[in-house]
Amino acid sequence: MMNNLRQYEVPLQRYIAMMDIQEMNERLYYKLLMDNVEELLPIVYTPTVGEACQKYGSIFRRPQGLFISLKEKGKINEVLKNWPERKIQVIVVTDGERILGLGDLGCQGMGIPVGKLSLYTALGGIRPSACLPITIDVGTNNEDLLNDEFYIGLRQRRARGQEYAELFDEFMYAVKQNYGEKVLIQFEDFANHNAFDLLAKYGTSHLVFNDDIQGTASVVLAGLMAALQLVGGTLSEHTFLFLGAGEAGTGIAELIALEMSKQTGIPLEETRKKIWMLDSKGLIVNSRMESLQHFKRPWAHDHEPVKDLVNAVKSIKPTVLIGSSGAGRTFTKEVVQAMATFNEKPIIFALSNPTSQSECTAEEAYTWSEGRAIFASGSPFAPVEYNGKIYASGQANNAYIFPGFGLGLIISGAIRVHDDMLLAASEALAEQVSQENFEKGLIYPPFTNIRKISANIAAKVAAKAYELGLATRLPEPANLVAYAESCMYSPAYRSYR
Ligand SMILES: O=C([O-])CC(=O)C(=O)O
Ligand SMILES: [Mg+2]
């Protein structure tokens, strides 16, 4: 099968071939994915899954998840019962409004829950039959899709306000009724205006996790913890500048501030002052407070207005620059060079996905910083040669976190997600970076060992759930890593005699 797959030169063709294998022989699909994770992750996941979503209507063969549309209002309970599996442990749900950095793709966003759940199984060991991909179809504001003859969703503009809230409420209630308290609901690729509100609203009544806010935060904090081994200093001795103050940016910033506060005992309101943000209107400063969306307000500090990134970099002099705006090509030569002027080893994260939206390429980061940058990106880049030396960069993608994080919640029977669990996951991941990785300038371990990494993350998350009294699976297993491993799905064929 690998031989066959490699015949295709176009990544999207490999994606389609992989989806066919998943349909035809699920075990084989997971066996291939697990044994060739570094090669196949960029096919079934970021970046190729982004292109698949853009062309979803025309490459559509069979439905792979559950679509719930506005038309099903009042009947969501029945719709859920149409799904052939009854024992569901993880749901990944999107409404398709902000697919990666690609924008509103309507119900073509289904590729994302499907891809994320493939990773839940391959990387985290959750049984495939316990995974349920869902897309809530409330319309789309993407004119091209509305006029596309192959569009598979509702041809109307997005429902907002009360209509949206009621549909979502019915969905969340029906999920609990069908699958119980302990089903994990992962929110994925919602637009900012819904993402923060849904997480706050359902965080106290359901086991919910927003991957873009919380998963991304945890993976970036892990990378920073590892990067400090190369650069030196503690978290609170660094200065952070974000380009992009949405889900990923503010989620990461909040987790960094929380960790700083835990390490130093300094209140959160103070540690936040080490972190600066720039959005499309410029640096987030106090004089803009009135017009800022609520999730940006904690990041407004005293400073004169600054319009653009280069000037913000020159004025703030960050040691860490993080791109999380979803817009590509924004870390220009001037920006990276400025970072390299006042930092011996500038830490640069270009998080936006897929590759086309990356703030800069690995090659640009290394070339413009004369090989000094500690660089990681959301989408994968091949190693780069600069002045005769090979530079390999890490992939700061929430794929490192959510499979193990979810496994930890499931094996402990957790009923709520807590920020301390995110910190535990970051620590577990950072601990997996070996001396050999560091010597190559890597701040993330390779994906080849991901099941071992996930078991360690799961164990730390579960331990935290027990410590916080949020675990319901009692008694607590003595060896959580071994227990996590023993719970993992294996794609081996059964032997019949
Ligand atoms: O899907 C990915 O590669 C990471 C992610 O959550 C996003 O970009 O929204
Ligand atoms: Mg996402």
Short mmCIF file of C-alpha atoms and ligand atoms in Angstrom, two decimals:
data_model
loop_
_atom_site.label_atom_id
_atom_site.label_comp_id
_atom_site.label_asym_id
_atom_site.label_seq_id
_atom_site.Cartn_x
_atom_site.Cartn_y
_atom_site.Cartn_z
CA MET A 1 0.00 0.00 0.00
CA MET A 2 2.83 2.42 0.80
CA ASN A 3 4.33 1.57 -2.54
CA ASN A 4 1.03 2.34 -4.24
CA LEU A 5 0.57 5.59 -2.32
CA ARG A 6 4.03 6.79 -3.26
CA GLN A 7 3.13 6.52 -6.94
CA TYR A 8 0.92 9.57 -6.55
CA GLU A 9 2.88 12.78 -6.80
CA VAL A 10 0.08 15.15 -5.90
CA PRO A 11 -0.54 15.20 -2.12
CA LEU A 12 -4.32 15.51 -2.60
CA GLN A 13 -4.31 12.25 -4.58
CA ARG A 14 -2.52 10.56 -1.70
CA TYR A 15 -5.17 12.00 0.61
CA ILE A 16 -7.97 10.55 -1.53
CA ALA A 17 -6.18 7.20 -1.64
CA MET A 18 -5.82 7.21 2.15
CA MET A 19 -9.53 7.98 2.59
CA ASP A 20 -10.33 5.03 0.31
CA ILE A 21 -8.17 2.75 2.45
CA GLN A 22 -9.87 4.04 5.59
CA GLU A 23 -13.24 3.13 4.11
CA MET A 24 -12.13 -0.23 2.73
CA ASN A 25 -9.97 -1.55 5.58
CA GLU A 26 -9.84 0.60 8.69
CA ARG A 27 -7.26 -1.53 10.47
CA LEU A 28 -4.89 -1.30 7.54
CA TYR A 29 -5.39 2.46 7.40
CA TYR A 30 -4.30 2.85 11.02
CA LYS A 31 -1.44 0.38 10.64
CA LEU A 32 -0.10 2.43 7.72
CA LEU A 33 -0.57 5.72 9.53
CA MET A 34 1.15 4.52 12.71
CA ASP A 35 4.08 2.86 10.97
CA ASN A 36 4.67 5.81 8.63
CA VAL A 37 3.54 8.67 10.79
CA GLU A 38 6.06 11.28 9.63
CA GLU A 39 5.33 10.55 5.99
CA LEU A 40 1.55 10.29 6.23
CA LEU A 41 0.70 12.93 8.83
CA PRO A 42 1.11 15.75 6.26
CA ILE A 43 -1.27 13.82 3.98
CA VAL A 44 -4.22 12.94 6.22
CA TYR A 45 -3.71 16.06 8.35
CA THR A 46 -2.13 19.52 7.96
CA PRO A 47 -1.36 20.78 5.35
CA THR A 48 -3.10 18.49 2.79
CA VAL A 49 -6.35 18.27 4.77
CA GLY A 50 -6.71 22.03 4.21
CA GLU A 51 -6.74 21.59 0.45
CA ALA A 52 -9.09 18.63 0.83
CA CYS A 53 -11.56 20.85 2.70
CA GLN A 54 -11.32 23.53 0.01
CA LYS A 55 -12.18 20.92 -2.64
CA TYR A 56 -14.36 18.72 -0.44
CA GLY A 57 -17.45 18.98 -2.65
CA SER A 58 -15.69 17.78 -5.77
CA ILE A 59 -13.64 14.99 -4.15
CA PHE A 60 -16.59 13.81 -2.05
CA ARG A 61 -17.21 10.07 -2.25
CA ARG A 62 -18.97 8.91 0.89
CA PRO A 63 -20.02 10.74 4.02
CA GLN A 64 -17.41 10.25 6.73
CA GLY A 65 -19.02 11.94 9.68
CA LEU A 66 -22.32 13.19 10.93
CA PHE A 67 -23.77 16.38 9.48
CA ILE A 68 -26.29 18.20 11.63
CA SER A 69 -27.97 21.10 9.87
CA LEU A 70 -30.34 23.87 10.84
CA LYS A 71 -33.07 21.84 9.15
CA GLU A 72 -32.71 19.19 11.86
CA LYS A 73 -33.59 21.57 14.65
CA GLY A 74 -35.82 19.78 17.15
CA LYS A 75 -34.62 16.39 15.91
CA ILE A 76 -30.94 16.30 16.84
CA ASN A 77 -31.47 13.45 19.28
CA GLU A 78 -32.86 11.30 16.47
CA VAL A 79 -30.07 12.33 14.11
CA LEU A 80 -27.44 11.20 16.63
CA LYS A 81 -29.18 7.84 16.84
CA ASN A 82 -28.58 7.37 13.12
CA TRP A 83 -24.86 7.00 13.77
CA PRO A 84 -24.09 3.26 13.76
CA GLU A 85 -21.92 3.27 16.92
CA ARG A 86 -23.39 3.72 20.39
CA LYS A 87 -20.31 3.91 22.63
CA ILE A 88 -18.74 7.26 21.79
CA GLN A 89 -15.81 8.64 23.79
CA VAL A 90 -14.62 11.60 21.69
CA ILE A 91 -16.51 13.98 19.42
CA VAL A 92 -14.69 16.55 17.33
CA VAL A 93 -17.13 19.20 16.15
CA THR A 94 -16.80 22.20 13.86
CA ASP A 95 -19.15 24.64 12.18
CA GLY A 96 -16.55 25.27 9.47
CA GLU A 97 -16.35 29.04 9.95
CA ARG A 98 -12.57 29.26 10.41
CA ILE A 99 -10.92 26.22 8.88
CA LEU A 100 -7.18 26.46 9.67
CA GLY A 101 -6.10 29.85 8.30
CA LEU A 102 -8.32 29.34 5.24
CA GLY A 103 -11.50 30.97 6.49
CA ASP A 104 -15.15 29.98 6.10
CA LEU A 105 -15.46 26.66 4.27
CA GLY A 106 -18.97 25.89 5.48
CA CYS A 107 -19.71 22.22 5.91
CA GLN A 108 -16.71 21.31 3.75
CA GLY A 109 -14.88 21.76 7.05
CA MET A 110 -15.84 18.12 7.79
CA GLY A 111 -12.34 17.14 6.68
CA ILE A 112 -11.02 18.65 9.93
CA PRO A 113 -13.01 16.57 12.49
CA VAL A 114 -12.33 13.48 10.37
CA GLY A 115 -8.57 14.21 10.28
CA LYS A 116 -8.35 15.11 13.97
CA LEU A 117 -10.11 11.88 14.94
CA SER A 118 -7.78 9.82 12.75
CA LEU A 119 -5.03 11.26 14.92
CA TYR A 120 -6.94 10.48 18.10
CA THR A 121 -6.72 6.85 17.07
CA ALA A 122 -3.30 6.67 15.42
CA LEU A 123 -1.46 8.98 17.85
CA GLY A 124 -3.53 8.60 21.01
CA GLY A 125 -4.88 5.07 20.74
CA ILE A 126 -8.60 5.85 21.05
CA ARG A 127 -10.66 3.09 19.35
CA PRO A 128 -11.91 4.25 15.93
CA SER A 129 -15.47 3.17 16.75
CA ALA A 130 -15.46 5.49 19.80
CA CYS A 131 -14.72 8.56 17.66
CA LEU A 132 -17.47 10.69 16.13
CA PRO A 133 -16.75 13.54 13.66
CA ILE A 134 -19.54 16.12 13.52
CA THR A 135 -20.13 19.21 11.40
CA ILE A 136 -22.87 21.61 12.36
CA ASP A 137 -24.19 23.18 9.17
CA VAL A 138 -25.59 26.63 9.83
CA GLY A 139 -24.82 27.89 6.31
CA THR A 140 -21.79 29.70 4.99
CA ASN A 141 -20.84 33.25 4.13
CA ASN A 142 -18.39 32.04 1.50
CA GLU A 143 -19.87 33.34 -1.76
CA ASP A 144 -17.78 31.02 -3.92
CA LEU A 145 -19.16 28.00 -2.10
CA LEU A 146 -22.73 29.30 -2.22
CA ASN A 147 -22.37 29.47 -5.99
CA ASP A 148 -20.46 26.20 -6.36
CA GLU A 149 -22.54 23.45 -7.99
CA PHE A 150 -20.67 20.83 -5.97
CA TYR A 151 -21.21 22.45 -2.57
CA ILE A 152 -22.68 19.84 -0.23
CA GLY A 153 -24.12 22.09 2.47
CA LEU A 154 -27.01 24.44 3.09
CA ARG A 155 -27.10 27.23 0.53
CA GLN A 156 -27.77 30.10 2.85
CA ARG A 157 -25.85 32.65 4.83
CA ARG A 158 -24.77 31.71 8.35
CA ALA A 159 -27.31 31.62 11.14
CA ARG A 160 -26.26 33.88 14.00
CA GLY A 161 -27.45 34.93 17.44
CA GLN A 162 -30.39 33.15 19.00
CA GLU A 163 -30.95 30.76 16.10
CA TYR A 164 -27.34 29.56 16.34
CA ALA A 165 -27.35 29.39 20.13
CA GLU A 166 -30.55 27.34 20.24
CA LEU A 167 -29.30 24.80 17.72
CA PHE A 168 -26.03 24.46 19.60
CA ASP A 169 -27.76 24.09 22.92
CA GLU A 170 -29.94 21.33 21.57
CA PHE A 171 -26.84 19.62 20.18
CA MET A 172 -24.90 19.80 23.44
CA TYR A 173 -27.87 18.49 25.41
CA ALA A 174 -28.48 15.63 22.96
CA VAL A 175 -24.81 14.60 23.13
CA LYS A 176 -24.97 14.27 26.90
CA GLN A 177 -28.24 12.37 26.71
CA ASN A 178 -26.86 9.90 24.20
CA TYR A 179 -23.31 9.42 25.40
CA GLY A 180 -23.28 10.48 29.05
CA GLU A 181 -21.25 12.92 31.20
CA LYS A 182 -17.84 11.66 30.19
CA VAL A 183 -17.90 12.04 26.44
CA LEU A 184 -15.18 14.49 25.38
CA ILE A 185 -16.33 17.23 23.01
CA GLN A 186 -13.49 18.92 21.17
CA PHE A 187 -14.36 22.24 19.52
CA GLU A 188 -12.37 22.79 16.37
CA ASP A 189 -12.00 25.69 13.96
CA PHE A 190 -14.89 27.87 15.10
CA ALA A 191 -14.59 31.60 14.41
CA ASN A 192 -13.34 33.69 17.35
CA HIS A 193 -16.74 35.20 18.09
CA ASN A 194 -18.20 31.74 18.82
CA ALA A 195 -15.13 29.86 20.08
CA PHE A 196 -14.56 31.80 23.31
CA ASP A 197 -18.26 31.97 24.16
CA LEU A 198 -18.93 28.26 23.55
CA LEU A 199 -15.95 27.25 25.68
CA ALA A 200 -17.03 29.51 28.54
CA LYS A 201 -20.69 28.51 28.25
CA TYR A 202 -20.24 24.73 28.18
CA GLY A 203 -17.02 24.50 30.22
CA THR A 204 -18.99 24.24 33.43
CA SER A 205 -21.56 21.68 32.28
CA HIS A 206 -19.71 19.42 29.80
CA LEU A 207 -16.28 17.87 29.21
CA VAL A 208 -15.24 20.34 26.52
CA PHE A 209 -11.86 21.23 25.08
CA ASN A 210 -11.10 23.87 22.47
CA ASP A 211 -8.12 22.61 20.52
CA ASP A 212 -7.33 25.96 18.89
CA ILE A 213 -7.32 27.85 22.19
CA GLN A 214 -6.16 25.19 24.65
CA GLY A 215 -4.38 22.54 22.57
CA THR A 216 -2.30 25.13 20.72
CA ALA A 217 -1.49 26.87 24.01
CA SER A 218 -0.23 23.66 25.54
CA VAL A 219 1.95 22.70 22.58
CA VAL A 220 3.52 26.15 22.32
CA LEU A 221 4.23 26.33 26.04
CA ALA A 222 5.94 22.92 25.77
CA GLY A 223 8.09 24.24 22.92
CA LEU A 224 9.00 27.32 24.95
CA MET A 225 9.95 25.23 27.97
CA ALA A 226 12.26 23.21 25.71
CA ALA A 227 13.58 26.32 23.93
CA LEU A 228 14.67 27.79 27.28
CA GLN A 229 17.11 24.89 27.58
CA LEU A 230 18.80 26.25 24.45
CA VAL A 231 18.42 29.97 25.07
CA GLY A 232 18.58 30.21 28.85
CA GLY A 233 16.56 32.28 31.29
CA THR A 234 13.20 31.58 32.87
CA LEU A 235 9.84 32.19 31.24
CA SER A 236 9.33 35.45 33.11
CA GLU A 237 12.71 36.78 31.98
CA HIS A 238 11.48 36.70 28.39
CA THR A 239 9.35 39.18 26.46
CA PHE A 240 6.69 37.94 24.07
CA LEU A 241 5.13 39.54 21.03
CA PHE A 242 2.21 37.93 19.19
CA LEU A 243 1.00 38.75 15.72
CA GLY A 244 -2.66 37.73 15.89
CA ALA A 245 -4.85 38.05 18.97
CA GLY A 246 -7.48 35.39 18.26
CA GLU A 247 -8.01 31.93 19.71
CA ALA A 248 -4.46 30.64 19.35
CA GLY A 249 -2.73 33.91 20.30
CA THR A 250 -4.71 34.77 23.40
CA GLY A 251 -4.93 31.09 24.44
CA ILE A 252 -1.15 30.71 24.33
CA ALA A 253 -0.59 34.06 26.03
CA GLU A 254 -2.91 33.16 28.89
CA LEU A 255 -1.23 29.81 29.50
CA ILE A 256 2.24 31.41 29.45
CA ALA A 257 1.10 34.07 31.92
CA LEU A 258 -0.42 31.37 34.14
CA GLU A 259 2.78 29.32 34.14
CA MET A 260 4.87 32.45 34.89
CA SER A 261 2.57 33.24 37.77
CA LYS A 262 2.85 29.69 39.16
CA GLN A 263 6.65 29.80 38.88
CA THR A 264 7.15 33.20 40.48
CA GLY A 265 4.12 33.80 42.67
CA ILE A 266 3.54 37.09 40.83
CA PRO A 267 -0.20 37.71 40.16
CA LEU A 268 -1.56 36.94 36.70
CA GLU A 269 -2.42 40.60 36.04
CA GLU A 270 1.29 41.39 36.38
CA THR A 271 2.74 38.45 34.43
CA ARG A 272 0.45 39.33 31.51
CA LYS A 273 2.43 42.56 31.11
CA LYS A 274 5.37 40.61 29.70
CA ILE A 275 3.20 39.65 26.76
CA TRP A 276 2.29 42.00 23.90
CA MET A 277 -0.13 41.50 21.05
CA LEU A 278 -0.63 43.01 17.67
CA ASP A 279 -3.86 42.61 15.68
CA SER A 280 -4.93 43.95 12.30
CA LYS A 281 -5.27 47.45 13.81
CA GLY A 282 -1.82 47.52 15.39
CA LEU A 283 -0.34 47.02 18.83
CA ILE A 284 -2.97 46.34 21.50
CA VAL A 285 -2.58 49.29 23.86
CA ASN A 286 -4.66 50.86 26.60
CA SER A 287 -5.91 53.71 24.43
CA ARG A 288 -7.74 51.12 22.27
CA MET A 289 -9.51 49.51 25.26
CA GLU A 290 -13.03 50.74 24.45
CA SER A 291 -13.13 49.21 21.00
CA LEU A 292 -11.41 45.90 21.85
CA GLN A 293 -13.24 42.56 21.83
CA HIS A 294 -13.43 41.10 25.35
CA PHE A 295 -10.78 38.41 24.79
CA LYS A 296 -8.20 41.01 23.76
CA ARG A 297 -8.66 43.35 26.72
CA PRO A 298 -6.32 41.59 29.20
CA TRP A 299 -3.50 42.21 26.72
CA ALA A 300 -3.84 45.98 26.41
CA HIS A 301 -0.85 47.61 28.11
CA ASP A 302 0.55 51.13 28.37
CA HIS A 303 2.32 52.10 25.19
CA GLU A 304 1.93 54.63 22.42
CA PRO A 305 0.05 53.32 19.36
CA VAL A 306 2.12 51.31 16.88
CA LYS A 307 0.62 50.38 13.53
CA ASP A 308 2.83 47.66 12.09
CA LEU A 309 4.83 44.61 13.09
CA VAL A 310 8.33 45.86 12.24
CA ASN A 311 7.92 48.92 14.42
CA ALA A 312 6.34 46.89 17.21
CA VAL A 313 9.30 44.48 17.13
CA LYS A 314 11.76 47.38 17.22
CA SER A 315 9.95 49.07 20.08
CA ILE A 316 9.05 46.07 22.30
CA LYS A 317 12.27 44.12 21.55
CA PRO A 318 10.72 40.71 22.17
CA THR A 319 12.85 37.63 22.73
CA VAL A 320 10.00 35.47 21.45
CA LEU A 321 7.92 36.26 18.35
CA ILE A 322 4.78 34.20 17.75
CA GLY A 323 2.64 34.32 14.60
CA SER A 324 -0.98 33.29 15.12
CA SER A 325 -3.00 35.49 12.79
CA GLY A 326 -3.87 32.97 10.09
CA ALA A 327 -2.31 35.25 7.47
CA GLY A 328 0.79 34.14 5.60
CA ARG A 329 4.02 35.92 4.72
CA THR A 330 3.89 38.45 7.54
CA PHE A 331 7.29 37.72 9.11
CA THR A 332 9.25 39.62 6.50
CA LYS A 333 13.01 39.80 6.14
CA GLU A 334 13.00 43.08 8.04
CA VAL A 335 11.04 41.55 10.94
CA VAL A 336 13.26 38.47 11.26
CA GLN A 337 16.42 40.56 10.89
CA ALA A 338 15.23 42.91 13.62
CA MET A 339 14.64 39.93 15.92
CA ALA A 340 18.17 38.72 15.14
CA THR A 341 19.72 42.13 15.90
CA PHE A 342 18.90 42.19 19.59
CA ASN A 343 18.67 38.42 20.24
CA GLU A 344 21.55 35.99 20.05
CA LYS A 345 18.99 33.21 19.53
CA PRO A 346 15.62 34.67 18.57
CA ILE A 347 12.71 32.30 19.23
CA ILE A 348 10.31 32.44 16.30
CA PHE A 349 7.05 30.49 15.96
CA ALA A 350 5.14 30.68 12.68
CA LEU A 351 1.98 28.90 13.74
CA SER A 352 -0.58 29.66 11.06
CA ASN A 353 -1.80 26.77 8.90
CA PRO A 354 -1.63 25.38 6.32
CA THR A 355 1.78 26.02 4.75
CA SER A 356 0.42 28.80 2.51
CA GLN A 357 -0.59 30.77 5.64
CA SER A 358 2.70 30.30 7.52
CA GLU A 359 4.15 33.63 8.69
CA CYS A 360 7.47 32.65 7.10
CA THR A 361 9.14 29.49 5.87
CA ALA A 362 11.83 27.59 7.77
CA GLU A 363 14.30 28.58 5.10
CA GLU A 364 13.49 32.27 5.54
CA ALA A 365 13.75 32.06 9.33
CA TYR A 366 17.21 30.44 9.21
CA THR A 367 18.57 32.49 6.33
CA TRP A 368 17.42 35.88 7.61
CA SER A 369 18.66 35.16 11.14
CA GLU A 370 21.97 33.79 9.83
CA GLY A 371 21.18 30.37 11.27
CA ARG A 372 20.53 31.67 14.78
CA ALA A 373 16.73 31.36 15.06
CA ILE A 374 15.07 28.71 17.20
CA PHE A 375 12.22 28.10 14.80
CA ALA A 376 9.04 26.05 14.90
CA SER A 377 5.95 26.14 12.72
CA GLY A 378 2.36 24.87 12.76
CA SER A 379 2.73 23.21 9.36
CA PRO A 380 5.70 20.97 8.64
CA PHE A 381 8.80 22.17 6.77
CA ALA A 382 11.57 19.96 5.39
CA PRO A 383 15.05 20.48 6.90
CA VAL A 384 16.94 23.44 5.45
CA GLU A 385 20.59 23.75 4.47
CA TYR A 386 22.23 27.05 5.28
CA ASN A 387 25.99 27.71 4.99
CA GLY A 388 26.68 23.99 4.78
CA LYS A 389 24.72 23.15 7.93
CA ILE A 390 21.38 21.33 8.14
CA TYR A 391 18.64 22.94 10.22
CA ALA A 392 15.62 20.83 11.19
CA SER A 393 12.66 22.68 12.68
CA GLY A 394 9.93 21.40 14.96
CA GLN A 395 6.23 21.33 14.24
CA ALA A 396 4.44 23.34 16.90
CA ASN A 397 1.08 21.75 16.15
CA ASN A 398 -1.62 20.79 18.64
CA ALA A 399 -1.40 17.27 17.15
CA TYR A 400 1.28 16.61 19.79
CA ILE A 401 -1.15 17.41 22.58
CA PHE A 402 -4.81 16.61 21.91
CA PRO A 403 -4.51 12.82 21.33
CA GLY A 404 -2.64 12.21 24.60
CA PHE A 405 -4.65 14.87 26.42
CA GLY A 406 -7.93 13.22 25.40
CA LEU A 407 -6.61 9.80 26.34
CA GLY A 408 -5.71 11.12 29.80
CA LEU A 409 -9.23 12.48 30.27
CA ILE A 410 -10.79 9.21 29.15
CA ILE A 411 -8.66 6.82 31.22
CA SER A 412 -9.28 8.85 34.38
CA GLY A 413 -12.98 9.32 33.65
CA ALA A 414 -12.51 13.08 33.97
CA ILE A 415 -15.67 15.16 33.96
CA ARG A 416 -14.16 18.62 33.37
CA VAL A 417 -11.06 20.13 31.75
CA HIS A 418 -8.87 22.31 33.99
CA ASP A 419 -6.02 24.66 32.96
CA ASP A 420 -3.62 22.79 35.25
CA MET A 421 -4.13 19.75 33.00
CA LEU A 422 -2.88 21.83 30.07
CA LEU A 423 0.24 22.76 32.04
CA ALA A 424 0.74 19.09 32.93
CA ALA A 425 0.52 18.16 29.23
CA SER A 426 3.07 20.85 28.31
CA GLU A 427 5.52 19.56 30.91
CA ALA A 428 5.06 15.98 29.76
CA LEU A 429 5.76 16.94 26.14
CA ALA A 430 8.77 19.14 26.95
CA GLU A 431 10.28 16.27 28.96
CA GLN A 432 10.22 14.09 25.86
CA VAL A 433 12.74 16.26 24.00
CA SER A 434 16.05 14.39 24.13
CA GLN A 435 19.62 15.67 24.21
CA GLU A 436 19.99 14.39 20.67
CA ASN A 437 16.97 16.49 19.59
CA PHE A 438 18.39 19.59 21.30
CA GLU A 439 21.71 19.15 19.53
CA LYS A 440 19.85 19.44 16.23
CA GLY A 441 18.15 22.62 17.46
CA LEU A 442 14.82 20.78 17.84
CA ILE A 443 12.39 21.84 20.56
CA TYR A 444 9.89 19.08 19.84
CA PRO A 445 10.56 15.34 19.71
CA PRO A 446 9.99 13.62 16.35
CA PHE A 447 6.50 12.24 15.66
CA THR A 448 7.92 8.73 15.24
CA ASN A 449 7.63 8.10 19.00
CA ILE A 450 4.26 9.77 19.32
CA ARG A 451 2.43 6.88 20.99
CA LYS A 452 4.99 6.82 23.81
CA ILE A 453 4.75 10.61 24.04
CA SER A 454 0.95 10.43 24.14
CA ALA A 455 1.05 7.81 26.91
CA ASN A 456 3.24 10.14 28.98
CA ILE A 457 0.97 13.11 28.33
CA ALA A 458 -2.10 11.00 29.15
CA ALA A 459 -0.52 9.84 32.41
CA LYS A 460 0.29 13.40 33.57
CA VAL A 461 -3.13 14.70 32.58
CA ALA A 462 -4.85 11.80 34.35
CA ALA A 463 -2.70 12.28 37.45
CA LYS A 464 -3.78 15.93 37.52
CA ALA A 465 -7.43 14.92 37.13
CA TYR A 466 -7.10 12.64 40.18
CA GLU A 467 -5.26 15.34 42.15
CA LEU A 468 -7.98 17.89 41.38
CA GLY A 469 -10.78 15.51 42.26
CA LEU A 470 -12.11 15.57 38.70
CA ALA A 471 -11.51 11.88 37.98
CA THR A 472 -14.30 9.32 38.34
CA ARG A 473 -12.47 6.12 37.45
CA LEU A 474 -11.53 4.72 40.85
CA PRO A 475 -9.26 3.50 42.25
CA GLU A 476 -6.45 5.39 40.55
CA PRO A 477 -4.18 2.94 38.65
CA ALA A 478 -0.76 2.59 40.29
CA ASN A 479 1.21 3.08 37.07
CA LEU A 480 -0.62 5.54 34.85
CA VAL A 481 1.81 5.35 31.91
CA ALA A 482 1.49 1.56 31.75
CA TYR A 483 -2.27 1.86 32.17
CA ALA A 484 -2.53 4.42 29.35
CA GLU A 485 -0.53 2.14 27.06
CA SER A 486 -2.67 -0.85 27.93
CA CYS A 487 -5.80 1.08 26.92
CA MET A 488 -4.54 1.95 23.45
CA TYR A 489 -6.13 0.56 20.30
CA SER A 490 -3.84 -1.61 18.23
CA PRO A 491 -4.39 -2.18 14.51
CA ALA A 492 -3.19 -5.80 14.65
CA TYR A 493 -5.27 -8.43 12.88
CA ARG A 494 -6.84 -11.04 15.14
CA SER A 495 -5.56 -14.55 14.57
CA TYR A 496 -8.20 -17.14 13.81
CA ARG A 497 -7.41 -20.84 14.07
O1 LIG B 1 -5.23 21.63 12.37
C1 LIG B 1 -4.06 22.03 12.61
O2 LIG B 1 -3.08 21.71 11.96
C2 LIG B 1 -3.86 22.90 13.83
C3 LIG B 1 -5.09 23.63 14.13
O3 LIG B 1 -5.86 23.26 15.00
C4 LIG B 1 -5.44 24.77 13.29
O4 LIG B 1 -4.62 25.27 12.51
O5 LIG B 1 -6.60 25.21 13.39
MG MG B 2 -7.86 23.88 14.57
#
